[in-house]
Coordinates of C-alpha atoms in Angstrom, one line a residue:
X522 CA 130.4 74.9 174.2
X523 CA 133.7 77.0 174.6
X524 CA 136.0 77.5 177.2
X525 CA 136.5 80.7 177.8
X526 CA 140.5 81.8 178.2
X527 CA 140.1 82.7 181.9
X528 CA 138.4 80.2 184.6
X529 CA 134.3 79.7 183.5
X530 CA 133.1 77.7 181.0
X531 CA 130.0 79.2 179.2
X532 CA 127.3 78.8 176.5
X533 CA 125.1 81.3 176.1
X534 CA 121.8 80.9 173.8
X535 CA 121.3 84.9 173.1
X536 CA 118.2 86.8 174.1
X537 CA 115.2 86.9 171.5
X538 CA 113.6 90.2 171.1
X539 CA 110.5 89.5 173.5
X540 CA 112.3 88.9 176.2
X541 CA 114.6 92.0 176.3
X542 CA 112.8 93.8 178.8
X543 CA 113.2 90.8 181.4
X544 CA 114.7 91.6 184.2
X545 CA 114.5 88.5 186.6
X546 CA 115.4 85.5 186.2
X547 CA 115.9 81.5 187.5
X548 CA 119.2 80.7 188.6
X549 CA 118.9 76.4 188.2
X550 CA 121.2 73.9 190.0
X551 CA 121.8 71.3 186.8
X552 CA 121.9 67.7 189.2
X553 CA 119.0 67.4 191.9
X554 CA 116.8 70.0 190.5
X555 CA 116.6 69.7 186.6
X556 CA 118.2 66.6 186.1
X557 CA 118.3 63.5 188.9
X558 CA 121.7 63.4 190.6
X559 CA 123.9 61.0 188.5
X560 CA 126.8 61.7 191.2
X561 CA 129.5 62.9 188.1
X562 CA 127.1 62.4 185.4
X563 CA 129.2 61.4 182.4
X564 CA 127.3 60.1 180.0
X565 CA 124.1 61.2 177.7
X566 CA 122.5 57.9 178.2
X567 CA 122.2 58.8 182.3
X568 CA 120.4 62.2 181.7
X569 CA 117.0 61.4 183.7
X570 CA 114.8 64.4 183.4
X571 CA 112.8 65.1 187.1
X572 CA 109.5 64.7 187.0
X573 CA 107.5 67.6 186.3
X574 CA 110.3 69.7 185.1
X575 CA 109.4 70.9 181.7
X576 CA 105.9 71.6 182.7
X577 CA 107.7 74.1 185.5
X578 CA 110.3 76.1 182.7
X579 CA 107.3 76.0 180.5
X580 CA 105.5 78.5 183.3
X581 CA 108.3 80.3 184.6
X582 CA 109.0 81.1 181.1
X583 CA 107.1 84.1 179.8
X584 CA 108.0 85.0 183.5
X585 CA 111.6 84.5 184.3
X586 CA 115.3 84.4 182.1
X587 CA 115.8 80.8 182.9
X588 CA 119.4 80.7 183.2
X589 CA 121.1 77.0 184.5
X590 CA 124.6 77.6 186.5
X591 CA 126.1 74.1 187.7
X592 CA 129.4 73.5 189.0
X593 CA 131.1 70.7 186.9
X594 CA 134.4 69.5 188.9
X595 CA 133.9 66.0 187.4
X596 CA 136.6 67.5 184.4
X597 CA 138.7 68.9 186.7
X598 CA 139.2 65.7 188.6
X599 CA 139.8 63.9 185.7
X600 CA 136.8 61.8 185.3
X601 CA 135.7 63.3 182.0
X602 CA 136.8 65.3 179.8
X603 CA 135.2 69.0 178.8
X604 CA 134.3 67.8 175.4
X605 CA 132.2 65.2 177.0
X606 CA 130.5 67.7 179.1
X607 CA 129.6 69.6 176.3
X608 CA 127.9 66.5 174.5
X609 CA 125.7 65.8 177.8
X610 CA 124.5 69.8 178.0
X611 CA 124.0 69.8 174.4
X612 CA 121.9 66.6 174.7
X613 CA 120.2 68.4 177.8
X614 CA 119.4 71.4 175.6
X615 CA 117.8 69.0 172.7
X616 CA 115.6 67.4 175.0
X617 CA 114.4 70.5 176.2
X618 CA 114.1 71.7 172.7
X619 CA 111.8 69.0 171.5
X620 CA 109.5 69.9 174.3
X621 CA 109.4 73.4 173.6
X622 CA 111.3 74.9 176.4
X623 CA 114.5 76.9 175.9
X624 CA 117.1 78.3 178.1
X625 CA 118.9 82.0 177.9
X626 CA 122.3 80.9 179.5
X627 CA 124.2 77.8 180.7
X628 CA 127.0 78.5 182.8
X629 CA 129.4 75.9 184.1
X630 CA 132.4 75.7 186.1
X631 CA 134.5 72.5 185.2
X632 CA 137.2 73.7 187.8
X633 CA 138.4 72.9 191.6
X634 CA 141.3 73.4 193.2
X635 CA 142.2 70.2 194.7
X636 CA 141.7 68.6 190.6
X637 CA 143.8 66.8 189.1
X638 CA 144.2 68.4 185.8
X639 CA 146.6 71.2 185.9
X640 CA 144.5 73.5 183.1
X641 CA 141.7 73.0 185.4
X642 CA 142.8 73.2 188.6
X643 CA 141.7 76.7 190.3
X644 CA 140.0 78.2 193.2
X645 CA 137.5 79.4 190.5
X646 CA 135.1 83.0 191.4
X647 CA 132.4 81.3 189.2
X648 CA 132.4 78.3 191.2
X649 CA 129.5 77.7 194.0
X650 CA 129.0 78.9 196.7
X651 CA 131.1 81.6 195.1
X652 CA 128.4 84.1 192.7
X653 CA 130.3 84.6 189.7
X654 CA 128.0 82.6 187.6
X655 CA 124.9 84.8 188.7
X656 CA 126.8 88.2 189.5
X657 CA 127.7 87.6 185.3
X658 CA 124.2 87.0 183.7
X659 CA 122.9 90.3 185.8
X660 CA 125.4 92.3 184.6
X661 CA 124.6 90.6 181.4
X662 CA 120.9 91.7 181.0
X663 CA 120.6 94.1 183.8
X664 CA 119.1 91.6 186.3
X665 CA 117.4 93.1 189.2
X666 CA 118.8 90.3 191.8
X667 CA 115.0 91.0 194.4
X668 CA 113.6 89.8 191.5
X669 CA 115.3 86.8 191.0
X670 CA 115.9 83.4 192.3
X671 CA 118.4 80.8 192.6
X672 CA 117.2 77.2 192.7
X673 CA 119.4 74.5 194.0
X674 CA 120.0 71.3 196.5
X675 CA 123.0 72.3 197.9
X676 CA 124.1 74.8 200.6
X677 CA 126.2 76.0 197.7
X678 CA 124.0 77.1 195.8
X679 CA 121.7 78.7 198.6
X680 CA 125.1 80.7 199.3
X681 CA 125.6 81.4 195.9
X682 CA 122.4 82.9 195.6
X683 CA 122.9 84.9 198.9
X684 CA 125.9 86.1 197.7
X685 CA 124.4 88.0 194.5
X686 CA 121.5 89.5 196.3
X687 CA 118.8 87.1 195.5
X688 CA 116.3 84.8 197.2
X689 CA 117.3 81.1 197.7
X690 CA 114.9 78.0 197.3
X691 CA 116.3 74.4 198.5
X692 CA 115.2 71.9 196.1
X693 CA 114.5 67.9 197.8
X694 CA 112.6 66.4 200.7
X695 CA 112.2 67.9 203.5
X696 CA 115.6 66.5 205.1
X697 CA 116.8 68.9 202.8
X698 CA 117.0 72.0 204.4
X699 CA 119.3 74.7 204.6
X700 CA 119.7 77.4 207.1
X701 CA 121.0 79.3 204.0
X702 CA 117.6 78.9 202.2
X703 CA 114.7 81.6 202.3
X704 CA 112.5 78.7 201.6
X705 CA 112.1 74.8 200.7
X706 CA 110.0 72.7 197.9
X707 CA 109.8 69.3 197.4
X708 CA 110.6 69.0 193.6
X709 CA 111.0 72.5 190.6
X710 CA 107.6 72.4 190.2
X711 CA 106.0 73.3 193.6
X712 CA 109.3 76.3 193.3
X713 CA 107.8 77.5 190.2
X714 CA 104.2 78.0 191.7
X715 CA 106.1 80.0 194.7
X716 CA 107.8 82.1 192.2
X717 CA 104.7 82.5 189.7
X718 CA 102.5 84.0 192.5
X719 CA 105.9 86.6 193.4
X720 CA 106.3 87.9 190.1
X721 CA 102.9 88.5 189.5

């Protein structure tokens, strides 16, 4: 993972050949949707899959660019660095590997603008609520955003979302919902089966 020489932070996997003629995709929240909510998650040991998760990505797949976005302030507060970032998505990526399930994109935003880091202190366009994250990956592979969906547990992400043109799903209990959200589900799974019955 490489920070770029602007304000994002991106890894990107390539497209395989099959896939080249996708154009929607699942915009994923990292913490509360794919992963349980560490609260600054900084170490690879804490990485707790949600139930039910792989089985989801493993449908949406054939469907659906899966594409994670996840805003990452943790490094620009200080309370780890970018490299150990990188070694908790990479580990993320492996355990989804081993099960057979691969992303197209990660993108992150390690930045804020009340951090404490000066390289990583900035009122970042690719951080939620802002779309820079999704407004990329369509321009990217020629997304069609009706087609798409962003997945998340936040009001910044439903915004997000909103903001590029695409339906929003809140991910949690039902306490959970948004007035930004076209819709809620109770965990990726029940999402995915909303989604599946869309695109087809």
């Amino acid at each position: 993972m490489t920070l770029a020489p602007d304000i994002q932070q991106v890894t990107a996997f390539g497209s395989q050949p099959r896939r080249d003629s996708l154009r929607q995709a699942v915009f994923l929240d990292r913490d509360g949707v794919l992963i349980r909510d560490k609260h600054y998650l900084s170490a690879v040991a804490g990485i707790e899959l949600l139930p039910g998760v792989i089985e989801a990505l493993r449908a949406l797949a054939p469907h659906f660019r899966l594409i994670m976005v996840t805003n990452q302030s943790g490094v620009a507060r200080g309370l780890f660095s970018a490299a150990r970032l990188a070694q908790i998505h990479d580990a993320l990526l492996a355990q989804f590997a081993q099960q057979d399930v691969h992303l197209d994109a990660l993108y992150c935003c390690p930045h804020h603008r009340d951090g404490t880091l000066a390289s990583y202190t900035a009122a970042c366009a690719w951080r939620k609520p802002q779309p820079g994250m999704l407004l990329h990956a369509i321009e990217k592979w020629a997304l069609d955003p009706a087609r798409c969906f962003m997945l998340g547990d936040q009001d910044s992400d439903m915004l997000a979302g909103q903001g590029a043109g695409m339906p929003s799903f809140m991910i949690g209990p039902e306490q959970a919902a948004s007035k930004h959200a076209h819709a809620r589900y109770a965990d990726l799974g029940q999402a995915a089966r909303a989604m599946l019955a869309h695109a087809g």
